[in-house]
């Protein structure tokens, strides 16, 4: 276990709550005293060990064709990769950058359209009745099925890709925002009414902040959805992107870059969703502080 | 905080008596409300009439789910009524041709589970009314809110979110949020229901203190008999659903009131007088076994 300089019998002094980096450092130090980081590390180790055992250790039938962790990692960190992709090739970063840019635009568009749409759907019964059936019909259609239509609808390579990723995350954002508005306790609307609010006041001071926790849950899911729609979306593009890397590696039968692409996409996706969560926490101090008091 | 200490004069004593209140007179005439939730008519309020004088503390006592809240909702303008009429200071709130009252800052509700906006600090909550009504700029409203909170003994908590303070403090801040608008009537819907007895007693003292200071008309729903007698000028006992007036009792305990009165002979006589009527209704409500309705 990590040793800390703070003696345990010292009564902690109430002081100004740390913010920013200091807060992050405080959380990190605190987490070292909990089992979480150790279990996480052990969990990752266990996962990799099983993976290695199946593919490279025991070399079980069927698994033997799958690139094992040692192969992947040595290729990933190789200065001279045999299958073309490693952290030392500029191409690798180009794939990441292109995908990030597409996701950023798609996520921005989906948020800019989905949040207002969801707010209106949750707030206005009539608007809900107009739009909900259409949304519910379109929502289950897999992004892959939209690919041909996207190509027909839009010119070039970039627009259809962004359209597809936007579409994927739009539904999640809209639905969650709508549920967020519907989850607001009726008493807040009544209280606002009593206190002399106009409709716009209610929208600004009750509907939007009340739905915010759901909106950010939705945004965290929606950025994830945008990432996993990427393989389908980047089918359209003929040059770069992590989704394209995965797909083209598969088509060309080079499995190692494919797995590198998959893992990279996973990590970058995880990072972006942490980013969204951090923005959310910043905007919802009331929510964070209430949860902190419950010890969460 | 302003808690009366027995044996010491309450801070309001000795001050010139507040001028006789002139607003907040509510007249409820033959009000009936029928709900139609699933094709079955449910009568929540049946031909209920009450006259509440300006500046009176009116306590409505009845079993849970009897339709008391329906009456409050009709006054506040959350629900319509089926027939009858309700007037505030002579002006029609709802009645024939206008089944639902407009919501307005002259009648402010303090809710059972509290309805401070959790995303606003206590000060922002209190400042909300004057701000949205355009009476004060945001800055002035916040300044006034801090002042009003300090007056209620919540000076240190203006910057806290409702989720960070105790339920007792939150409820007091909610009353401050209502009073900053200078309402004619304060409508309280079992605001202390979920509180323990100790917190409740502090809440009572603070509400009494507020009342002595403002003389605002209070329409208070409860099923706690002691609470009703201790706070009220008049106690209306209502029947189980549909809500009908069963008994009206005037409470002539002197004001300002303090905790010694809870053990006085007069108080006990009043309790026993009302208890029988309430108990009867409680049994009826229990036997009907219906699920509580808001």
XYZ file of C-alpha atoms in Angstrom:
590
model
C 0.000 0.000 0.000
C 1.059 3.543 -0.545
C 2.369 5.364 2.474
C 0.968 8.780 3.103
C 2.397 11.496 5.262
C -0.931 12.249 6.889
C -1.248 10.479 10.192
C -4.612 8.836 10.579
C -5.421 10.082 14.062
C -5.117 13.704 13.020
C -8.527 15.338 12.798
C -8.921 16.664 9.261
C -9.371 20.407 9.265
C -12.278 21.929 7.443
C -10.800 24.175 4.816
C -11.550 25.573 1.419
C -12.385 22.748 -0.955
C -9.597 22.197 -3.512
C -10.353 22.868 -7.154
C -8.831 22.112 -10.534
C -5.531 20.267 -10.473
C -5.348 20.302 -6.688
C -8.711 18.582 -6.579
C -7.586 15.987 -9.105
C -4.439 15.339 -7.071
C -6.483 15.086 -3.883
C -8.808 12.567 -5.521
C -5.851 10.595 -6.833
C -4.254 10.437 -3.394
C -7.553 9.469 -1.838
C -8.129 6.755 -4.414
C -4.745 5.195 -3.533
C -6.131 4.458 -0.083
C -9.103 2.615 -1.533
C -8.919 -0.821 -3.175
C -10.141 0.574 -6.521
C -6.830 1.283 -8.306
C -5.319 -2.007 -7.181
C -8.332 -4.000 -8.280
C -8.343 -2.146 -11.587
C -4.701 -2.939 -12.240
C -5.219 -6.539 -11.248
C -8.324 -6.745 -13.450
C -6.429 -5.456 -16.466
C -3.614 -7.880 -15.776
C -6.067 -10.791 -15.509
C -7.707 -9.812 -18.767
C -4.401 -9.602 -20.601
C -3.173 -12.854 -19.067
C -6.263 -14.738 -20.253
C -5.906 -13.176 -23.681
C -2.249 -14.172 -23.819
C -2.959 -17.673 -22.502
C -5.572 -18.384 -25.140
C -3.672 -16.961 -28.113
C -0.002 -17.252 -27.357
C 0.427 -19.373 -24.241
C -1.704 -22.439 -24.956
C -2.208 -21.591 -28.629
C -5.673 -23.128 -28.640
C -7.260 -23.968 -32.010
C -9.128 -20.989 -33.540
C -7.328 -18.622 -31.192
C -3.986 -19.268 -32.775
C -4.948 -17.103 -35.746
C -5.748 -14.148 -33.533
C -2.857 -11.779 -32.825
C -1.925 -12.145 -29.155
C -1.043 -9.360 -26.735
C 2.713 -9.768 -27.096
C 2.506 -9.513 -30.895
C 0.191 -6.517 -30.680
C 2.208 -4.607 -28.132
C 5.560 -5.251 -29.808
C 4.091 -4.084 -33.105
C 2.320 -1.118 -31.520
C 5.547 0.145 -29.957
C 7.861 -0.928 -32.739
C 9.931 1.741 -34.497
C 9.782 -0.366 -37.621
C 6.359 -2.039 -37.701
C 6.041 -4.969 -40.061
C 2.384 -4.247 -40.859
C 2.663 -0.497 -41.186
C 1.093 0.937 -38.026
C 2.724 1.794 -34.707
C 3.060 4.776 -32.410
C 6.130 5.784 -34.383
C 4.366 6.098 -37.726
C 2.826 9.492 -38.524
C -0.004 7.667 -40.251
C -1.210 6.355 -36.894
C -1.742 9.869 -35.587
C -3.313 10.940 -38.797
C -5.940 8.215 -38.400
C -6.643 9.368 -34.845
C -6.790 13.050 -35.745
C -9.137 12.518 -38.673
C -11.498 10.424 -36.568
C -11.373 12.867 -33.665
C -12.245 15.724 -35.950
C -15.207 13.841 -37.408
C -16.448 12.825 -33.975
C -16.050 16.350 -32.646
C -18.135 17.814 -35.470
C -20.725 15.040 -35.278
C -21.004 15.273 -31.508
C -21.298 19.038 -31.653
C -24.046 18.841 -34.284
C -25.898 16.083 -32.457
C -25.793 18.096 -29.229
C -26.797 21.340 -30.897
C -29.799 19.654 -32.532
C -30.602 16.939 -29.998
C -30.653 18.961 -26.787
C -33.093 21.671 -27.968
C -35.197 19.016 -29.696
C -35.334 16.910 -26.536
C -36.115 19.919 -24.359
C -39.031 20.838 -26.593
C -40.268 17.260 -26.752
C -40.200 16.977 -22.990
C -41.737 20.346 -22.397
C -44.447 20.601 -25.009
C -46.989 17.821 -25.204
C -47.992 18.815 -28.739
C -44.415 18.856 -29.992
C -43.870 15.476 -28.381
C -46.925 14.048 -30.110
C -45.731 15.321 -33.491
C -42.202 14.040 -33.291
C -41.968 11.083 -30.967
C -43.330 8.371 -33.300
C -40.869 9.393 -36.017
C -37.964 9.425 -33.617
C -38.894 6.030 -32.248
C -39.160 4.567 -35.753
C -35.814 5.896 -36.896
C -33.961 5.096 -33.693
C -33.642 1.294 -33.995
C -32.315 1.434 -37.574
C -28.630 0.494 -37.494
C -26.190 3.061 -38.802
C -24.861 0.501 -41.277
C -28.237 0.553 -43.026
C -27.979 4.293 -43.563
C -24.649 4.053 -45.386
C -26.021 3.771 -48.950
C -28.531 6.551 -48.346
C -25.851 8.774 -46.861
C -23.720 8.308 -49.951
C -26.656 9.164 -52.195
C -27.678 12.172 -50.132
C -24.332 13.852 -49.662
C -21.437 14.639 -51.886
C -17.823 13.817 -51.161
C -16.451 11.622 -48.394
C -16.493 13.800 -45.337
C -20.130 14.886 -45.146
C -21.678 11.400 -45.268
C -19.302 10.188 -42.547
C -20.216 13.086 -40.279
C -23.888 12.654 -41.108
C -23.780 9.000 -40.063
C -21.976 9.656 -36.789
C -24.301 12.584 -36.037
C -27.345 10.463 -36.680
C -26.106 7.777 -34.316
C -25.574 10.112 -31.388
C -28.531 12.388 -32.114
C -31.125 9.855 -31.029
C -29.451 9.161 -27.706
C -29.052 12.849 -26.904
C -32.636 13.677 -27.848
C -34.188 10.810 -25.965
C -32.193 11.397 -22.803
C -32.892 15.112 -22.839
C -36.598 14.434 -23.241
C -36.578 11.942 -20.369
C -34.636 14.498 -18.349
C -37.378 17.073 -18.735
C -40.050 14.497 -17.963
C -38.205 13.481 -14.817
C -38.404 16.974 -13.299
C -40.643 16.977 -10.239
C -43.958 18.701 -10.895
C -43.481 20.666 -7.676
C -40.681 22.730 -9.270
C -42.979 23.807 -12.094
C -45.657 24.705 -9.589
C -43.234 26.584 -7.373
C -41.980 28.519 -10.387
C -45.572 29.310 -11.338
C -46.394 30.546 -7.840
C -43.398 32.831 -7.853
C -44.614 34.614 -10.932
C -42.562 33.034 -13.722
C -43.312 33.532 -17.382
C -43.121 30.512 -19.695
C -39.644 31.521 -20.737
C -38.557 31.801 -17.083
C -39.825 28.286 -16.470
C -37.886 27.056 -19.486
C -34.702 28.830 -18.483
C -34.782 28.245 -14.749
C -36.564 24.912 -14.392
C -36.602 22.910 -17.623
C -32.970 23.368 -18.674
C -31.204 23.031 -15.310
C -33.601 20.306 -14.181
C -32.855 18.194 -17.226
C -29.102 18.787 -17.108
C -28.130 15.616 -15.194
C -29.984 13.477 -17.754
C -28.615 15.534 -20.628
C -25.056 14.853 -19.558
C -25.728 11.171 -19.000
C -27.104 11.214 -22.538
C -24.066 13.067 -23.873
C -21.715 10.556 -22.309
C -23.574 7.735 -23.994
C -23.947 9.641 -27.237
C -20.246 10.337 -27.650
C -19.652 6.625 -27.120
C -22.289 5.810 -29.719
C -20.651 8.239 -32.137
C -17.394 6.331 -31.734
C -18.900 2.956 -32.293
C -20.773 4.100 -35.335
C -17.413 5.096 -36.767
C -16.552 1.777 -38.432
C -19.812 1.900 -40.349
C -19.495 5.607 -41.066
C -15.918 5.416 -42.273
C -16.834 2.686 -44.716
C -17.666 5.621 -46.913
C -14.339 7.382 -46.600
C -11.531 5.969 -48.659
C -8.446 7.233 -46.913
C -8.100 7.773 -43.187
C -9.708 7.333 -39.796
C -9.645 4.660 -37.107
C -12.824 3.068 -38.418
C -11.323 2.997 -41.867
C -8.098 1.521 -40.454
C -10.025 -1.314 -38.810
C -12.091 -1.996 -41.893
C -9.271 -1.817 -44.426
C -7.002 -3.975 -42.260
C -9.758 -6.562 -42.111
C -10.268 -6.460 -45.861
C -6.538 -6.761 -46.477
C -6.179 -9.536 -43.925
C -3.690 -7.736 -41.686
C -5.062 -8.425 -38.239
C -2.453 -6.662 -36.131
C -3.201 -3.072 -37.282
C -6.869 -3.970 -36.995
C -6.552 -4.789 -33.308
C -4.339 -1.733 -32.750
C -7.063 0.352 -34.376
C -9.716 -1.242 -32.169
C -7.797 -0.639 -28.957
C -6.908 2.925 -29.932
C -10.525 3.673 -30.716
C -11.461 2.252 -27.337
C -8.962 4.408 -25.447
C -9.718 7.610 -27.339
C -13.444 6.985 -26.889
C -12.992 6.476 -23.181
C -10.991 9.686 -22.923
C -13.658 11.727 -24.702
C -16.398 10.423 -22.472
C -14.343 11.364 -19.391
C -14.006 14.815 -20.922
C -17.776 15.112 -21.317
C -18.282 13.977 -17.734
C -15.852 16.608 -16.481
C -17.663 19.369 -18.356
C -20.930 18.123 -16.918
C -19.601 18.120 -13.360
C -18.367 21.646 -13.847
C -21.790 22.831 -14.992
C -23.661 20.973 -12.287
C -21.948 21.924 -9.057
C -25.241 21.517 -7.204
C -25.480 17.929 -8.382
C -21.849 17.104 -7.643
C -21.973 18.631 -4.170
C -25.176 16.806 -3.261
C -23.687 13.501 -4.423
C -20.457 14.195 -2.540
C -22.437 14.631 0.666
C -23.889 11.184 0.124
C -20.318 9.923 -0.037
C -20.371 9.246 -3.773
C -31.915 32.237 14.731
C -34.813 33.379 16.764
C -35.973 30.780 19.218
C -38.054 31.991 22.102
C -36.502 31.067 25.409
C -39.101 30.285 28.070
C -39.246 32.951 30.715
C -37.745 35.546 28.437
C -39.848 37.899 26.442
C -40.030 37.036 22.796
C -38.414 39.748 20.679
C -41.760 40.733 19.223
C -43.272 41.368 22.612
C -43.076 44.952 23.637
C -43.097 46.131 20.033
C -46.042 48.084 18.797
C -48.663 45.628 17.559
C -48.659 45.118 13.827
C -51.485 47.015 12.151
C -54.553 44.909 11.612
C -53.992 42.935 8.410
C -56.156 44.010 5.539
C -55.348 41.501 2.854
C -55.451 37.762 2.494
C -59.100 37.199 3.168
C -60.174 33.968 1.516
C -63.718 32.962 0.985
C -64.445 29.443 -0.160
C -68.056 28.876 -1.127
C -69.642 25.517 -1.887
C -66.560 24.211 -3.617
C -66.850 20.776 -5.171
C -64.159 18.950 -7.064
C -64.696 15.747 -8.983
C -61.751 13.943 -10.495
C -62.184 11.701 -13.458
C -58.976 9.728 -13.545
C -60.033 6.530 -15.356
C -63.633 6.981 -16.244
C -64.641 6.701 -12.605
C -65.712 9.879 -10.954
C -63.954 10.445 -7.684
C -65.273 13.190 -5.517
C -62.363 14.820 -3.735
C -64.101 17.849 -2.259
C -67.822 18.018 -1.595
C -69.593 21.308 -1.027
C -66.919 22.808 1.139
C -67.282 26.330 2.499
C -64.871 28.316 4.670
C -64.361 31.943 5.522
C -60.784 32.806 6.334
C -60.238 36.272 7.716
C -57.328 38.447 6.660
C -54.254 37.593 8.685
C -55.717 34.425 10.102
C -53.813 31.212 10.611
C -56.180 28.603 9.289
C -55.355 24.972 9.926
C -57.010 22.224 7.916
C -56.876 18.883 9.714
C -57.977 15.637 8.185
C -56.814 12.129 7.379
C -54.217 11.562 4.681
C -55.552 11.652 1.160
C -58.863 13.184 2.084
C -58.786 15.991 -0.438
C -57.242 18.748 1.651
C -54.502 19.254 -0.887
C -57.096 19.478 -3.643
C -58.512 22.498 -1.889
C -55.071 24.061 -1.585
C -54.319 23.323 -5.238
C -57.529 25.059 -6.235
C -56.553 28.195 -4.319
C -53.028 28.145 -5.754
C -54.312 27.595 -9.283
C -52.787 24.164 -9.867
C -56.152 22.475 -10.341
C -59.596 23.466 -11.469
C -62.749 23.113 -9.401
C -65.977 21.531 -10.567
C -68.390 23.959 -8.952
C -68.520 26.660 -6.307
C -66.203 29.636 -6.055
C -63.095 30.866 -4.283
C -62.400 34.553 -3.733
C -59.338 36.301 -2.434
C -59.990 39.732 -0.956
C -63.281 39.830 -2.800
C -61.747 39.067 -6.174
C -62.784 35.898 -7.913
C -59.946 33.359 -8.125
C -62.013 30.576 -9.573
C -65.697 29.950 -9.919
C -68.416 29.717 -12.520
C -66.948 30.355 -15.965
C -63.386 30.242 -14.673
C -62.705 26.793 -13.248
C -58.991 27.315 -12.684
C -57.357 30.203 -10.831
C -54.371 31.953 -12.356
C -51.137 31.263 -10.545
C -49.678 34.315 -8.945
C -47.219 35.551 -6.385
C -50.019 36.694 -4.065
C -50.565 33.050 -3.075
C -47.372 31.125 -2.567
C -47.175 27.451 -1.763
C -44.650 25.746 0.477
C -44.628 22.138 -0.590
C -44.751 18.927 1.374
C -41.382 17.656 0.198
C -39.914 21.081 -0.385
C -39.490 22.627 -3.791
C -36.446 24.817 -3.556
C -34.746 24.543 -6.923
C -31.836 22.196 -6.226
C -29.783 23.844 -8.981
C -29.897 27.255 -7.334
C -28.261 28.311 -4.094
C -30.513 29.330 -1.213
C -29.901 33.003 -2.021
C -30.646 32.474 -5.730
C -33.811 30.632 -4.771
C -34.973 33.464 -2.547
C -34.054 36.054 -5.168
C -35.948 34.155 -7.853
C -39.426 35.640 -7.286
C -38.558 39.358 -7.333
C -36.191 38.717 -10.238
C -38.608 36.988 -12.601
C -41.412 39.354 -11.710
C -39.113 42.153 -12.815
C -39.396 43.932 -9.486
C -35.681 43.922 -8.820
C -32.555 43.483 -10.884
C -30.688 40.248 -10.335
C -28.072 41.994 -8.241
C -30.558 43.817 -6.027
C -32.674 40.701 -5.678
C -29.664 38.700 -4.503
C -28.718 41.416 -2.063
C -32.217 41.473 -0.638
C -32.261 37.664 -0.545
C -29.094 37.594 1.560
C -30.616 40.129 3.894
C -33.866 38.174 4.246
C -31.993 34.938 4.815
C -29.921 36.586 7.523
C -33.119 37.832 9.104
C -34.343 34.244 9.288
C -31.071 33.089 10.835
C -29.793 31.569 7.604
C -27.182 34.222 6.909
C -24.320 31.773 6.535
C -26.108 29.506 4.134
C -26.985 31.813 1.247
C -24.273 30.307 -0.939
C -25.207 26.696 -0.247
C -27.298 24.516 -2.490
C -30.478 23.005 -1.019
C -28.896 19.559 -1.219
C -26.218 20.702 1.198
C -28.406 21.896 4.063
C -30.746 20.061 6.429
C -34.406 19.668 5.550
C -35.325 22.066 8.351
C -33.109 24.802 6.954
C -34.348 24.143 3.436
C -37.944 24.497 4.554
C -37.192 27.740 6.332
C -35.430 29.075 3.277
C -38.498 28.111 1.267
C -40.658 30.195 3.553
C -38.230 33.097 3.112
C -38.466 32.567 -0.662
C -42.242 32.895 -0.374
C -42.309 35.871 1.965
C -39.856 37.992 0.007
C -42.702 38.418 -2.515
C -44.960 39.831 0.172
C -47.807 37.404 -0.591
C -51.354 37.849 0.691
C -51.573 34.169 1.581
C -49.039 31.535 2.439
C -50.256 28.073 1.491
C -48.490 25.289 3.352
C -49.077 21.701 2.373
C -47.943 19.551 5.299
C -44.524 21.159 5.145
C -43.203 19.480 8.271
C -44.631 16.053 7.637
C -41.387 14.192 7.115
C -39.555 15.808 10.027
C -38.686 14.434 13.400
C -40.422 15.879 16.435
C -37.447 17.979 17.536
C -36.876 19.632 14.192
C -40.594 20.136 13.891
C -40.774 22.053 17.163
C -38.038 24.415 15.939
C -39.895 24.851 12.660
C -43.062 25.746 14.575
C -41.287 28.391 16.603
C -39.764 29.908 13.513
C -43.079 29.943 11.649
C -44.785 31.583 14.632
C -42.038 34.170 14.704
C -42.530 34.830 11.000
C -46.265 35.121 11.485
C -45.954 37.533 14.380
C -43.703 39.679 12.237
C -45.746 39.650 9.032
C -49.320 38.704 9.984
C -49.684 37.024 6.615
C -52.740 34.822 6.136
C -51.709 31.211 6.489
C -53.575 28.276 5.004
C -51.919 25.264 6.560
C -52.704 21.647 5.834
C -51.731 19.045 8.372
C -52.825 15.868 10.051
C -50.964 16.664 13.224
C -53.454 17.829 15.807
C -50.956 19.419 18.199
C -49.416 21.326 15.337
C -52.829 22.567 14.251
C -53.765 23.888 17.681
C -50.363 25.285 18.525
C -50.095 27.309 15.317
C -53.676 28.086 14.354
C -56.332 30.651 15.036
C -58.951 28.376 13.634
C -58.840 24.635 13.136
C -61.043 23.153 10.448
C -61.527 19.420 10.807
C -62.503 17.887 7.492
C -63.939 14.486 6.706
C -62.249 11.728 4.815
C -62.790 11.745 1.049
C -64.811 13.493 -0.133
C -63.532 16.416 1.869
C -66.358 18.119 3.761
C -66.194 20.467 6.694
C -66.854 18.516 9.853
C -66.004 20.825 12.701
C -64.571 24.295 13.204
C -62.734 25.115 16.392
C -61.461 28.517 17.348
C -58.156 28.549 19.179
C -58.016 31.387 21.627
C -54.506 30.833 22.906
C -52.848 34.229 23.188
C -50.095 35.317 20.815
C -47.153 35.368 20.683
C -47.196 31.702 21.523
C -44.468 29.679 23.096
C -43.790 26.138 24.091
C -45.161 26.429 27.586
C -48.611 26.561 26.070
C -48.275 23.008 24.840
C -48.681 21.797 28.408
C -51.351 24.275 29.453
C -54.811 23.190 30.475
C -56.403 25.212 27.724
C -54.328 23.425 25.102
C -55.276 20.006 26.421
C -58.948 20.859 26.454
C -58.721 21.892 22.820
C -56.881 18.706 21.892
C -59.509 16.501 23.466
C -62.264 18.544 21.867
C -60.882 18.061 18.381
C -59.405 14.646 18.876
C -62.676 12.790 18.805
C -63.732 14.280 15.501
C -60.346 13.611 13.914
C -60.150 10.087 15.230
C -63.543 9.221 13.826
C -62.429 10.326 10.378
C -59.130 8.535 10.720
C -60.960 5.269 11.348
C -63.211 5.846 8.355
C -60.239 6.617 6.171
C -58.416 3.552 7.376
C -61.387 1.271 6.814
C -61.949 2.515 3.312
C -58.391 1.292 2.783
C -57.922 3.362 -0.305
C -54.538 4.335 -1.492
C -53.575 7.860 -0.608
C -54.118 10.369 -3.310
C -52.203 13.547 -3.638
